[in-house]
Coordinates of C-alpha atoms in Angstrom, one line a residue:
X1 CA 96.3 101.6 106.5
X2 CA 94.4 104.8 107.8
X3 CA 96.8 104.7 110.8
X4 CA 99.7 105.2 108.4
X5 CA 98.1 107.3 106.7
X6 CA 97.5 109.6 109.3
X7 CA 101.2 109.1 110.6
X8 CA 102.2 110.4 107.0
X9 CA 99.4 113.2 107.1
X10 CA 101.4 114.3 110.2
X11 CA 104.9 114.0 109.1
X12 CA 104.4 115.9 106.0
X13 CA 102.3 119.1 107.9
X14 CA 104.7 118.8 110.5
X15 CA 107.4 119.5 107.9
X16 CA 105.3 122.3 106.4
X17 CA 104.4 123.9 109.0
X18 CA 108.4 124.1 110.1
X19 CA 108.7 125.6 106.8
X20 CA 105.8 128.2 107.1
X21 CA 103.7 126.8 104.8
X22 CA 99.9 127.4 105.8
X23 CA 97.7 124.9 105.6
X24 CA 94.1 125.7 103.7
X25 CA 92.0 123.9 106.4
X26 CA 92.4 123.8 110.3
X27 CA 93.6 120.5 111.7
X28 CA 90.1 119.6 112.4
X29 CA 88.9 119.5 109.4
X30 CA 92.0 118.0 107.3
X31 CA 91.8 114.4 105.7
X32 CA 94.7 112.0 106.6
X33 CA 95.1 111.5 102.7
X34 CA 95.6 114.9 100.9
X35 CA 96.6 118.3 102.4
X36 CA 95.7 121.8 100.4
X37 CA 98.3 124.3 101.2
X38 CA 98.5 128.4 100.5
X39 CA 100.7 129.5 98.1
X40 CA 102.6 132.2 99.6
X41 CA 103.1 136.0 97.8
X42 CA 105.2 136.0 95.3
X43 CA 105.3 132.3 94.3
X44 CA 103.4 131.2 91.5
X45 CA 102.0 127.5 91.6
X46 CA 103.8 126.9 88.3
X47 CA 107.2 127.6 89.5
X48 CA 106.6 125.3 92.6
X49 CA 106.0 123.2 90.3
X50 CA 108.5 123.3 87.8
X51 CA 111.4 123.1 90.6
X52 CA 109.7 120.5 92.0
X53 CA 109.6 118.6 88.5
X54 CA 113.3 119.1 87.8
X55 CA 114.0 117.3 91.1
X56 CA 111.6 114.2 90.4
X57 CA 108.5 115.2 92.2
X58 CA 105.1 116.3 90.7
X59 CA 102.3 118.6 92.9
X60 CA 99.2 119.9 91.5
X61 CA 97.2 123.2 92.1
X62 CA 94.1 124.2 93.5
X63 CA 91.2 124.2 91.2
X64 CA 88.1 126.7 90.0
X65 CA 89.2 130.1 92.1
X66 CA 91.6 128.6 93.9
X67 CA 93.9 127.6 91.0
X68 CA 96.8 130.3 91.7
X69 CA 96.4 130.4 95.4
X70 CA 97.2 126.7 96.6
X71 CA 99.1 124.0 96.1
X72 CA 97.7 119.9 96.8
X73 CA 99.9 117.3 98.6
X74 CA 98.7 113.8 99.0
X75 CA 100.4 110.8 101.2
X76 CA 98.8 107.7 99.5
X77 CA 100.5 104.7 98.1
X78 CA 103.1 102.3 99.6
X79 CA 105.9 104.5 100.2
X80 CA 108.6 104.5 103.3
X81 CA 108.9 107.5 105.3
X82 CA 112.4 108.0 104.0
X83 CA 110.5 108.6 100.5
X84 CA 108.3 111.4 102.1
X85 CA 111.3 113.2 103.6
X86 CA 112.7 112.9 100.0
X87 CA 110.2 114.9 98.8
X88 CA 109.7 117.2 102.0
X89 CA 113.6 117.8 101.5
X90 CA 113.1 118.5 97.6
X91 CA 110.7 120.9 99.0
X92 CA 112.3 122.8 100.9
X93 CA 115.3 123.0 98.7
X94 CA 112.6 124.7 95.8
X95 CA 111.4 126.6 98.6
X96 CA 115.0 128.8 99.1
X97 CA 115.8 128.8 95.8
X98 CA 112.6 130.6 95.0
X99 CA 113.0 132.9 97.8
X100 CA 110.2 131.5 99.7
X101 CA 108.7 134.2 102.1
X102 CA 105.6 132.7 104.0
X103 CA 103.0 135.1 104.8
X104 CA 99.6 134.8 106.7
X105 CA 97.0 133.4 104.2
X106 CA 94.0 136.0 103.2
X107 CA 91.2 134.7 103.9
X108 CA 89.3 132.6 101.5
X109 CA 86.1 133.0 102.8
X110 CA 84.9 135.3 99.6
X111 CA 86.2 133.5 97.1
X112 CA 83.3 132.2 95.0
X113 CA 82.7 128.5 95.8
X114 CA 84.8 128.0 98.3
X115 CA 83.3 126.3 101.2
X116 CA 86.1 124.5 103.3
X117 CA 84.7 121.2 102.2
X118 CA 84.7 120.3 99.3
X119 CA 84.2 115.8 99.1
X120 CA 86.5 114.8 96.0
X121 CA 88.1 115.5 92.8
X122 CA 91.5 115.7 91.3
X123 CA 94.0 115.3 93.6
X124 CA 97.5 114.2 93.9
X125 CA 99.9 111.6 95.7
X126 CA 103.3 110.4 96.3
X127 CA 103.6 106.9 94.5
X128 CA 106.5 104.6 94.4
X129 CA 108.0 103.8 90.8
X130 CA 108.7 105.5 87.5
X131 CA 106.0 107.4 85.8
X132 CA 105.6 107.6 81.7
X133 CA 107.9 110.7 81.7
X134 CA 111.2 109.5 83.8
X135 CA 109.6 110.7 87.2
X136 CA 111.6 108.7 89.8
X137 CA 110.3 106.7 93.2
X138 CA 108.2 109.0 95.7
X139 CA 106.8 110.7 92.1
X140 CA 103.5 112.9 93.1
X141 CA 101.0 111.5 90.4
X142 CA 97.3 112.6 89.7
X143 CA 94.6 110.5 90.6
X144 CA 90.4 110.8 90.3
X145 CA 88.4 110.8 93.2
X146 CA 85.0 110.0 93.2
X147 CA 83.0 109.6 96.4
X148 CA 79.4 108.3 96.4
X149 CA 79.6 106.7 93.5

């Protein structure tokens, strides 16, 4: 499982980082399981969302201060690859119809409470089937995290 995992982890930041979509972490210090990314200027998290939505998919933002400055992307659950380029196209479909223009990130380094490393929380993932609103296969759905418990 971690292996494919990880072989998901890569095919989506591969994906992203064709796109120009800047990861929050470096490589070194990204999980193979969930992926923060920066928002870029001049696209709000909630109409990433809300395209996103309207094609089936479901991605949550960033929380405390960084609520309007990243996006969350998580590759658990037992879906192909073919259901992760689903969403990575539904992506990048959003992405030009929002006029997506990447930037370099700011640094986060002074936002209050962010450290780089944070261990849990709310998070997101792709899961196969249907969720309670119509959502359709490769659906990004919330799930709790709670490590040490």
């Amino acid at each position: 499982r971690i292996q494919r995992y990880k072989k998901m982890a890569t095919l989506i930041r591969e994906r992203m980082a064709k796109f120009g979509v800047k990861a929050l972490l470096p490589a070194d210090r990204q999980s193979n399981t969930i992926t923060a990314y920066h928002l870029p200027d001049g696209v709000s998290y909630q109409a990433l969302h809300d395209r996103l939505k309207q094609q089936g998919y479901v991605i949550y933002a960033g929380q405390g201060n960084l609520e309007n400055k990243i996006f969350r992307v998580a590759n658990m659950g037992a879906l192909s690859e073919a259901q992760f380029g689903g969403f990575l196209d539904a992506f990048e479909q959003v992405c030009k119809s929002v006029d997506w223009r990447p930037v370099a990130p700011a640094s986060l380094s002074g936002v209050a409470g962010f450290r780089g490393d944070s261990p849990g929380g709310d998070c997101c993932r792709i899961q196969a089937g249907d969720d309670s609103r119509g959502g359709r296969a490769g659906l990004l759905r919330r799930q709790r995290h709670v490590f040490g418990q």
